[in-house]
CSV table of C-alpha atoms and ligand atoms in Angstrom, one decimal:
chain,number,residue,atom,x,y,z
A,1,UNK,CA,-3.4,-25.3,-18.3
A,2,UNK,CA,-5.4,-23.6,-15.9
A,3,UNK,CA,-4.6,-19.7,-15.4
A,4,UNK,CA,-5.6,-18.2,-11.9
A,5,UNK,CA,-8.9,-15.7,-12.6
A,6,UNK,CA,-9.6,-13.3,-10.2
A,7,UNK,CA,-12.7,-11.8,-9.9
A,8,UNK,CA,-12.6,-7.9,-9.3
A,9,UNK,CA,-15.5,-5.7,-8.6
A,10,UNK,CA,-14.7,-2.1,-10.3
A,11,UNK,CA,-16.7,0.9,-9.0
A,12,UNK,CA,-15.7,3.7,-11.7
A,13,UNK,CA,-17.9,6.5,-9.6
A,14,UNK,CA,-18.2,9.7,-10.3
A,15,UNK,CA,-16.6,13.1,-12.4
A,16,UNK,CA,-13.4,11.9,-13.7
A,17,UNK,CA,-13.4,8.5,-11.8
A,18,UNK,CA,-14.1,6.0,-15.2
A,19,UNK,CA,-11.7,7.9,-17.3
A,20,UNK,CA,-8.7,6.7,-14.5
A,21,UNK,CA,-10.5,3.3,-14.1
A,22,UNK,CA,-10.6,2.8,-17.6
A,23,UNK,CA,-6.8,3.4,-18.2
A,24,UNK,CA,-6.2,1.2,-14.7
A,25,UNK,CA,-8.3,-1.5,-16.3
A,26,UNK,CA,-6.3,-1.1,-19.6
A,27,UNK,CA,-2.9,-1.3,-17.7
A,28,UNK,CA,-4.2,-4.4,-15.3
A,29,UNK,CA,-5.0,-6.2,-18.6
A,30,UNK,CA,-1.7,-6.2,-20.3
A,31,UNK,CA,-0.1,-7.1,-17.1
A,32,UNK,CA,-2.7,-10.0,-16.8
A,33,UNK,CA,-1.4,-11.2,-20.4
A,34,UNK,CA,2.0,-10.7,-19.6
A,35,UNK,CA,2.3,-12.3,-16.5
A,36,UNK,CA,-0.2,-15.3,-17.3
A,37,UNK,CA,-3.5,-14.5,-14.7
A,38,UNK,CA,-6.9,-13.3,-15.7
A,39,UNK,CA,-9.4,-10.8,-14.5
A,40,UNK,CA,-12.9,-11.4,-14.2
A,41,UNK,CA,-14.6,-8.1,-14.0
A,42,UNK,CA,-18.0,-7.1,-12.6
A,43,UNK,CA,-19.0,-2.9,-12.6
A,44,UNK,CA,-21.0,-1.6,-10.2
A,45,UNK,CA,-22.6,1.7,-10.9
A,46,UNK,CA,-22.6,3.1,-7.3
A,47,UNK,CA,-22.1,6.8,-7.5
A,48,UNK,CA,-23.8,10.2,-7.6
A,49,UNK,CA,-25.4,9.8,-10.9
A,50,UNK,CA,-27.3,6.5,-9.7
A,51,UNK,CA,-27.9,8.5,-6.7
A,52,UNK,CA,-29.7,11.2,-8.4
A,53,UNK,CA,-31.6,9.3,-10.8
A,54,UNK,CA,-32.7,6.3,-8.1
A,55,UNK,CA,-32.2,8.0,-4.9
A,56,UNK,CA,-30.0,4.7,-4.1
A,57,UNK,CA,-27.0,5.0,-2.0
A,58,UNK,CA,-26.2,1.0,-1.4
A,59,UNK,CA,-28.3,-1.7,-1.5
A,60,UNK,CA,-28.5,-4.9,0.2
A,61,UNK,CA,-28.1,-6.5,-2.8
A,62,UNK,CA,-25.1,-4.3,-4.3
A,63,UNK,CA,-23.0,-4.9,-0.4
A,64,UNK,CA,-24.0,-8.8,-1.2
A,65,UNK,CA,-22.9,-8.8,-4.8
A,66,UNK,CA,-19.3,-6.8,-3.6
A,67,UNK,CA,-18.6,-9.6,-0.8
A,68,UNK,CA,-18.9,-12.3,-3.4
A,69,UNK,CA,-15.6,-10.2,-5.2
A,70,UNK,CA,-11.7,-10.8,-4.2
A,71,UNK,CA,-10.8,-7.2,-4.6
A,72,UNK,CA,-12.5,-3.7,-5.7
A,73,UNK,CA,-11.1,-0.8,-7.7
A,74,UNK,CA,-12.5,2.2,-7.1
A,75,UNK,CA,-12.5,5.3,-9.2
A,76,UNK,CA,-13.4,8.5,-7.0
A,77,UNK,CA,-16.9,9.0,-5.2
A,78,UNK,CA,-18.4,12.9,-5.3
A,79,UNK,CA,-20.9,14.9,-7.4
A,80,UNK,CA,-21.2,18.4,-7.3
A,81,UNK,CA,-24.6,18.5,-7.5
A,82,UNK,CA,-25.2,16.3,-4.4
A,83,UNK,CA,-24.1,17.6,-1.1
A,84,UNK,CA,-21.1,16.6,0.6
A,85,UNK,CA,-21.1,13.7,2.8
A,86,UNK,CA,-24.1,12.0,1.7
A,87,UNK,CA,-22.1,9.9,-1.1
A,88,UNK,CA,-19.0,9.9,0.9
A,89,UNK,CA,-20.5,8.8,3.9
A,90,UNK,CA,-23.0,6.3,1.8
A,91,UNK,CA,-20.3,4.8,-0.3
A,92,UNK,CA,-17.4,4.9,0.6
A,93,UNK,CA,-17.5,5.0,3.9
A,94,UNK,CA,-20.1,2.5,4.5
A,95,UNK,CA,-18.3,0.4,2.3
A,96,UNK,CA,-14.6,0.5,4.2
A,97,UNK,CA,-17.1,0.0,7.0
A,98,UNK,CA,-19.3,-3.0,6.2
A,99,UNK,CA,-16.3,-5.2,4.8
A,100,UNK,CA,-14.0,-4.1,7.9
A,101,UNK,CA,-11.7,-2.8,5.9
A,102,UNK,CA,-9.7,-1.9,9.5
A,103,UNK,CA,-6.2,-1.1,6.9
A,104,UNK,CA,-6.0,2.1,4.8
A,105,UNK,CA,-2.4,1.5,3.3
A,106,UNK,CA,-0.7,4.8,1.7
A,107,UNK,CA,2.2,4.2,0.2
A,108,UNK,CA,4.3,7.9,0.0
A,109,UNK,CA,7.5,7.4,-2.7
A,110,UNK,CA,8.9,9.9,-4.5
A,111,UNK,CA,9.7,8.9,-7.7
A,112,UNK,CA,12.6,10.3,-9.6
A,113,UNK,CA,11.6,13.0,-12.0
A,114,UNK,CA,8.8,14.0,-10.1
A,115,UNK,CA,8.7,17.4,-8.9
A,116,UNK,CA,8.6,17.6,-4.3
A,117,UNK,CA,7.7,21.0,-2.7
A,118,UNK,CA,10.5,19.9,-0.1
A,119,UNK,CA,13.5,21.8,-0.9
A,120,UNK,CA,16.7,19.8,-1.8
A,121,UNK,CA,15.1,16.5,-1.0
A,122,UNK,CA,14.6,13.2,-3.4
A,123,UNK,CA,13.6,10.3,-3.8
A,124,UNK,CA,16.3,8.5,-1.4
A,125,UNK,CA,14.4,10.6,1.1
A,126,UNK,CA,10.8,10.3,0.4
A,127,UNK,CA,9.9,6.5,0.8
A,128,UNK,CA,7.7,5.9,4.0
A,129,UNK,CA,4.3,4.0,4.1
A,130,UNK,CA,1.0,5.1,6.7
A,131,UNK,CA,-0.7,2.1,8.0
A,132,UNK,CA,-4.1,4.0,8.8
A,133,UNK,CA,-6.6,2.9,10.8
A,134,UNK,CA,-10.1,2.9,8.7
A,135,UNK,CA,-13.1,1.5,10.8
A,136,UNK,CA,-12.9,3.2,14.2
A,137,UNK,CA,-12.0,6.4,15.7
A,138,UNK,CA,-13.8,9.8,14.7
A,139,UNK,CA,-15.3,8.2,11.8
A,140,UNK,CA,-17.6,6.0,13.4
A,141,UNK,CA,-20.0,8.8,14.0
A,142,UNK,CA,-20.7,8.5,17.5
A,143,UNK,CA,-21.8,12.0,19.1
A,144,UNK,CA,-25.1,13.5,18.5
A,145,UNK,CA,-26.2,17.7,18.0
A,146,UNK,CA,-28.3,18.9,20.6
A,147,UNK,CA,-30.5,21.9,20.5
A,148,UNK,CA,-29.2,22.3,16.9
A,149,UNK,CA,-29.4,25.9,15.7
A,150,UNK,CA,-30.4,27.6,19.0
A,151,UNK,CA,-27.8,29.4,21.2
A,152,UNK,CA,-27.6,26.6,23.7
A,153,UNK,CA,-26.5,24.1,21.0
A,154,UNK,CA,-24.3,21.3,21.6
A,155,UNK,CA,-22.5,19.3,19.4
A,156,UNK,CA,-20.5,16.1,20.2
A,157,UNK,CA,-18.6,13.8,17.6
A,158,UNK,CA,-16.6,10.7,19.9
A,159,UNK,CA,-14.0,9.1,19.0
A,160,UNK,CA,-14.1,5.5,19.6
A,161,UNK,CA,-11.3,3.3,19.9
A,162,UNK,CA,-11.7,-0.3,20.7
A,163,UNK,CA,-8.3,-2.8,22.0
A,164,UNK,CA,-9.6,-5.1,19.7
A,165,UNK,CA,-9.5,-2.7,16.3
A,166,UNK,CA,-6.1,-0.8,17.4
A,167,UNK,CA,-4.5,-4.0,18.2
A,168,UNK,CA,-5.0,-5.6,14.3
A,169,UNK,CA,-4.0,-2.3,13.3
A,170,UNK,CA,-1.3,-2.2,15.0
A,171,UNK,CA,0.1,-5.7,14.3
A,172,UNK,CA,-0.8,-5.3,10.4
A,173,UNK,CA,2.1,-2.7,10.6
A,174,UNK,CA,4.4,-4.5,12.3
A,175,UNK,CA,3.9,-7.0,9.8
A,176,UNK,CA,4.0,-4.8,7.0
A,177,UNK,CA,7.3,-3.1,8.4
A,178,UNK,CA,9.3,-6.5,8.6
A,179,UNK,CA,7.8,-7.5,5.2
A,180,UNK,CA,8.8,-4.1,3.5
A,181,UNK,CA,12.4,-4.7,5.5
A,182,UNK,CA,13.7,-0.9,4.7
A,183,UNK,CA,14.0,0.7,7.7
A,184,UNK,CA,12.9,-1.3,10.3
A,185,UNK,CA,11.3,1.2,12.2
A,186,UNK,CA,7.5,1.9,12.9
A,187,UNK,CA,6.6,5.2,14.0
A,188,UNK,CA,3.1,5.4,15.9
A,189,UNK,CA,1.5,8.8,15.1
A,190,UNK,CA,-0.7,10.2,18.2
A,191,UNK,CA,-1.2,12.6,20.5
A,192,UNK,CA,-1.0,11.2,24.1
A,193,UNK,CA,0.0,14.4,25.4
A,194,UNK,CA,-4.0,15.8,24.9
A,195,UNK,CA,-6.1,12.7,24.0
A,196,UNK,CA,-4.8,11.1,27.0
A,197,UNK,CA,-7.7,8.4,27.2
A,198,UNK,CA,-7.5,7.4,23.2
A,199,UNK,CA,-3.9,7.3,22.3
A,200,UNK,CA,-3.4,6.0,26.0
A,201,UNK,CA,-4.9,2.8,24.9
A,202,UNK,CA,-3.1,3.6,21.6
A,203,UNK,CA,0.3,3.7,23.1
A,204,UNK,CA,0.1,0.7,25.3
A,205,UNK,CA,-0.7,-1.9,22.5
A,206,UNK,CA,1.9,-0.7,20.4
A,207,UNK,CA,4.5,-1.2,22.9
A,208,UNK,CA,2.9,-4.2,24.0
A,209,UNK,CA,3.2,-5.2,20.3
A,210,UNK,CA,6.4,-4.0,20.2
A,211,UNK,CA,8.1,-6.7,22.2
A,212,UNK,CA,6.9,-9.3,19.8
A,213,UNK,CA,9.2,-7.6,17.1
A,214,UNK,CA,12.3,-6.9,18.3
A,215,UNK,CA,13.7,-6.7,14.6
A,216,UNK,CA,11.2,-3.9,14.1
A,217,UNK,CA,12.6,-0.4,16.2
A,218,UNK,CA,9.1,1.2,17.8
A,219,UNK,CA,9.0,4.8,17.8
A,220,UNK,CA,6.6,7.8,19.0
A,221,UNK,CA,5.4,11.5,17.5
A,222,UNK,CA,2.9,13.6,17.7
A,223,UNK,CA,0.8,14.4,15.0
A,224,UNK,CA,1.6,17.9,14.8
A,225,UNK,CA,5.2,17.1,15.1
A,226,UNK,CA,4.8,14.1,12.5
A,227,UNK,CA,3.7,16.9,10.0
A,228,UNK,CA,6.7,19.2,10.9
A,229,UNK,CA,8.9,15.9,10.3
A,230,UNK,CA,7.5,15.2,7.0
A,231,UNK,CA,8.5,18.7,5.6
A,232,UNK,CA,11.6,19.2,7.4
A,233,UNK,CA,13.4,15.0,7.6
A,234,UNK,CA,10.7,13.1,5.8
A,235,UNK,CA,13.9,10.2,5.8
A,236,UNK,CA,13.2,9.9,9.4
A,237,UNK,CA,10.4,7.8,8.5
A,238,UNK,CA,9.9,4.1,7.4
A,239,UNK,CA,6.8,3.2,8.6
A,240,UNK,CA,3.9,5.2,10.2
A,241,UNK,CA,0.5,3.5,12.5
A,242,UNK,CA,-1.4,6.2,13.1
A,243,UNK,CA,-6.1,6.3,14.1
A,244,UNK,CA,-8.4,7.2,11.2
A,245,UNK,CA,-8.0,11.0,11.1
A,246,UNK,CA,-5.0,11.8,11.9
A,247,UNK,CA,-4.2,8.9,9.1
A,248,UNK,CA,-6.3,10.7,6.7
A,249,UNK,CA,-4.7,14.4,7.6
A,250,UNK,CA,-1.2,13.2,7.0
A,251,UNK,CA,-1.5,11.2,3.7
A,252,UNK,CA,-2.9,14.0,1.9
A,253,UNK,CA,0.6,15.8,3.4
A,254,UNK,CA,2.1,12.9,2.4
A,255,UNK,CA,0.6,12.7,-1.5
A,256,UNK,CA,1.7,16.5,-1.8
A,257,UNK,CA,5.6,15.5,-1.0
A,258,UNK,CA,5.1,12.6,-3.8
A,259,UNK,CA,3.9,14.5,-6.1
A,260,UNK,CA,0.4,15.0,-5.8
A,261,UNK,CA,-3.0,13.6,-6.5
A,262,UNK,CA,-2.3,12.4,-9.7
A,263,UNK,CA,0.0,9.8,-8.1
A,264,UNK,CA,-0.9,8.9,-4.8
A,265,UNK,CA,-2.9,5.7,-4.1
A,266,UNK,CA,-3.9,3.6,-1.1
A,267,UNK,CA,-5.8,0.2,-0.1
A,268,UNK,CA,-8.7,-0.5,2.0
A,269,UNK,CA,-7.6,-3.6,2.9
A,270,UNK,CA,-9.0,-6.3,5.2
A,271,UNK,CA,-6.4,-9.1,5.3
A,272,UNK,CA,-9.1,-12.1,5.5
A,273,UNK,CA,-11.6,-10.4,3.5
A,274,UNK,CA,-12.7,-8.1,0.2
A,275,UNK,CA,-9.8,-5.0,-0.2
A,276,UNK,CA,-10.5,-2.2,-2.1
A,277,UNK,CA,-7.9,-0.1,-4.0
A,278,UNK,CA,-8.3,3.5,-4.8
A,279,UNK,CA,-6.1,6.9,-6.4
A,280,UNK,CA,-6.6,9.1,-3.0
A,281,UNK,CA,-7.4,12.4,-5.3
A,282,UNK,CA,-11.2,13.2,-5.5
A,283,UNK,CA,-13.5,13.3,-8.5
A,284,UNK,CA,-12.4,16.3,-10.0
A,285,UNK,CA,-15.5,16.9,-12.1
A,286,UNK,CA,-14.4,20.7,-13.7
A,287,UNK,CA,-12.1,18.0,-15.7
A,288,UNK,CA,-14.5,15.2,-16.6
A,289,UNK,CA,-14.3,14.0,-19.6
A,290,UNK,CA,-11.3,15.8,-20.8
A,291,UNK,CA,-9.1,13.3,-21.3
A,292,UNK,CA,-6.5,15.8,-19.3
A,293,UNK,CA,-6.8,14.0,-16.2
A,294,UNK,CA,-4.2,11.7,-14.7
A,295,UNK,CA,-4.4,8.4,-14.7
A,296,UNK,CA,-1.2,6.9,-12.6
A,297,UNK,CA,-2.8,7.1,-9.1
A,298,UNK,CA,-5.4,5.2,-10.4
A,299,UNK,CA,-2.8,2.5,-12.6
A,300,UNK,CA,-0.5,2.5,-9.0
A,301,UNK,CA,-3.9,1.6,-7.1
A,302,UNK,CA,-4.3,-1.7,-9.8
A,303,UNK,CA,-0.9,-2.0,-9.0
A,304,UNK,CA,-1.4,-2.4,-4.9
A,305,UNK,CA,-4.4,-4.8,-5.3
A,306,UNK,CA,-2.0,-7.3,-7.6
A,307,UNK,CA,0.3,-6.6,-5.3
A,308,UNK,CA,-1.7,-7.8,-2.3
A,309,UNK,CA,-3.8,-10.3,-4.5
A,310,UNK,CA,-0.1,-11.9,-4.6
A,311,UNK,CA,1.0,-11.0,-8.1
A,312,UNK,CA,3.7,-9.2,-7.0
A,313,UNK,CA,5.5,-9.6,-9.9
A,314,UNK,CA,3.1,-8.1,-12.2
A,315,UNK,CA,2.7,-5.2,-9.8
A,316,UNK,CA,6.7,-4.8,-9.7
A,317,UNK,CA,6.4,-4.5,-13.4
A,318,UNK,CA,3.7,-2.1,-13.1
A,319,UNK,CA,5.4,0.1,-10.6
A,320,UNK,CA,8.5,-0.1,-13.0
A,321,UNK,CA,6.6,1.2,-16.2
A,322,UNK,CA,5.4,4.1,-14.0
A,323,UNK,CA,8.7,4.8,-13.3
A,324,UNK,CA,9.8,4.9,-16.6
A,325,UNK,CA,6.9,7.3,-17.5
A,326,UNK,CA,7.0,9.7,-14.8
A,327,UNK,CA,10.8,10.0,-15.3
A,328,UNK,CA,11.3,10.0,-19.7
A,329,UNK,CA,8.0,11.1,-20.5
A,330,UNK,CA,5.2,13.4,-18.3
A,331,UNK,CA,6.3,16.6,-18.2
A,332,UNK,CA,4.1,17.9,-14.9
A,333,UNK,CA,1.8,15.6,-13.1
A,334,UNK,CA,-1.1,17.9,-13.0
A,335,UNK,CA,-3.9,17.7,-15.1
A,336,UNK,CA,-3.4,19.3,-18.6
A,337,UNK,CA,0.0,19.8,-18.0
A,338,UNK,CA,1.5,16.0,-18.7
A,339,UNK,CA,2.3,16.5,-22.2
A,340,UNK,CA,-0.1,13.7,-22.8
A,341,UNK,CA,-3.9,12.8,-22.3
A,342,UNK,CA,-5.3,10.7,-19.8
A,343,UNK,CA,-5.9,8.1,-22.3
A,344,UNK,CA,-2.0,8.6,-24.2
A,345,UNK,CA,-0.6,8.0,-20.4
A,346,UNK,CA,-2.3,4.6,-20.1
A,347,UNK,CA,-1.0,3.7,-23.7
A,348,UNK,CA,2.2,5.0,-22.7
A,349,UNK,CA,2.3,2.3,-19.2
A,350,UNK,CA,1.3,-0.7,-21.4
A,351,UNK,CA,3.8,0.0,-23.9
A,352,UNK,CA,6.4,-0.5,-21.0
A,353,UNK,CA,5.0,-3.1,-19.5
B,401,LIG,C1,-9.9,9.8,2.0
B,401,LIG,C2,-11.0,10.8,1.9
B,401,LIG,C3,-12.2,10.3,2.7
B,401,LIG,C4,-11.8,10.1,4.1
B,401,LIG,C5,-13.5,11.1,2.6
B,401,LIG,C6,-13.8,11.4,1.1
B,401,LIG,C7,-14.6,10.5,3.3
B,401,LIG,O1,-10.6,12.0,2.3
B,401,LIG,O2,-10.0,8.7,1.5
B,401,LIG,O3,-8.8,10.1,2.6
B,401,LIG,O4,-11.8,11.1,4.9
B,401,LIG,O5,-11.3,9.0,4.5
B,402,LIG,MN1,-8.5,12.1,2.9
């Protein structure tokens, strides 16, 4: 019999970022037994270490070896000793960028036993998902400095926001709201009463859009009232659309009411194309190699790429073993404080798979 390989590209990165791939990696190979697929991998040494020793960001060759993958998992990109931006910009960015990864899907679930700074809310409250747009808006780096460091200087950062881009965005999450079939309800996230040109365009796709889905109920907010919504009735919400910043603002809002860092994952994902999965946290280097850090947001991003790879019922498992864990076993979520180490916590998913 022939079993189904896929062939993954894993970027462990930087600071703490191989010890959470490694226990991802562990996790994705029991499932791959267990559920009768393989994994092919391929490790790509992009990060600030490389940087420092080579002075190489991304090469041509590395971007063509990465398109030849079916999905990445990332670790976390950042190095203390290289200043902010460079490997950010270089890597991650550029990578989201150059395979149009237009989707950054954050799932925010609260799982039960997990510890919410919302008072007297659970888990039957805390379950929405931001569809974020990841290849336009603010990020594209269009503006320019001007008479940089003089009194007269001038800086201007644009945020550009094509029909074609917000429109695929826009549809994914219709799409994904029918598909997740919880609430039926997608919220677009903007600010037309300010960035009346942007969100303009913005708010007439996604009505446009809308009538294509009557199932799905379209709804508006701010941004700044999204946030106060999130604290205050984060029930309200099924599923949010929202451009690349504001998406990025409110999922690290959103990873605090689900615990944190050490759980919260998303994909880059480019429905025809190469995704790439990653825990949202950063690299955390005052805790590399420590075997303290957590490892779940990084098992939960393996967990969304077999998930949209179409091995839902390996990631079902997955998510399920989590579960387990989070609820019976880890007494915090924070780093040093789970009772276990990074390395017992991966042990701990397999053994429940
Ligand atoms: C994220 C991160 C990145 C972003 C940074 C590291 C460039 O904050 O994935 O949310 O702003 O998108
Ligand atoms: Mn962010």
């Amino acid at each position: 019999m022939n079993i189904k390989t896929y062939q993954i590209g894993v970027i462990p990165g930087d600071g703490t970022g191989p010890e959470v791939v490694a226990e991802s990696i562990k996790v994705l190979q029991a499932a791959s037994r267990k559920f009768g697929f393989s994994l092919n991998l391929e490790y790509f040494d992009f990060g600030g270490e490389r940087y420092l020793k080579t002075g190489e960001i991304l090469s041509e060759e590395d971007v063509a070896r990465v398109k030849t993958k079916q999905a990445l998992l990332l670790g976390a990109i950042g190095h203390p000793d290289v200043k902010a931006g460079i490997l950010e910009k270089g890597i991650l960015l550029n990578l989201r960028f150059i395979l149009d990864q237009y989707i950054n899907l954050r799932p925010v679930k609260l799982y039960e036993g997990v510890e919410t700074p919302l008072k007297d809310k659970g888990p039957e409250d805390i379950d929405f998902v931001v569809v974020r747009e990841n290849t336009e808006g603010l990020y594209v780096g269009a503006g320019g400095i001007l008479k940089r460091g003089t009194p007269d200087e001038v800086a201007i950062q644009e945020s550009i926001n094509t029909r074609k881009g917000v429109e695929r965005c826009i549809r994914f999450a219709f799409e994904y709201t029918r598909k997740r079939n919880k609430g039926k309800k997608l919220t677009l996230c903007g600010k037309t009463n300010v960035l009346t040109f942007a969100f303009d365009l913005w708010e007439r796709t996604f009505y446009e859009v809308a009538r294509e889905y009557p199932d799905i109920e379209p709804d508006y907010a701010h941004v700044d009232a999204t946030c106060m919504w999130m604290v205050k009735n984060p029930e309200f919400f099924d599923v949010i659309v929202t451009d690349n910043i504001f998406g990025d603002i409110i999922t690290d809002l959103g990873a605090v009411l689900q615990g944190g860092m050490g759980i919260a994952a998303g994909g880059n994902i480019n429905p025809a194309g190469v995704s790439m999965y990653e825990p949202i946290g950063g690299s955390a280097p005052k805790y590399t190699g420590k075997n303290v850090i957590n490892p779940i947001a990084a098992i939960a991003a393996g967990q969304l790429m077999l998930e949209q790879l179409g091995e839902e019922k390996a990631a079902a498992a997955i998510e399920q073993a989590i579960m387990k864990a989070v609820r019976d076993d880890l007494k915090s979520l924070s780093a040093g404080k789970m009772g276990y180490g990074t390395r017992e916590v991966g042990d701990l998913i397999v053994s429940y798979l």
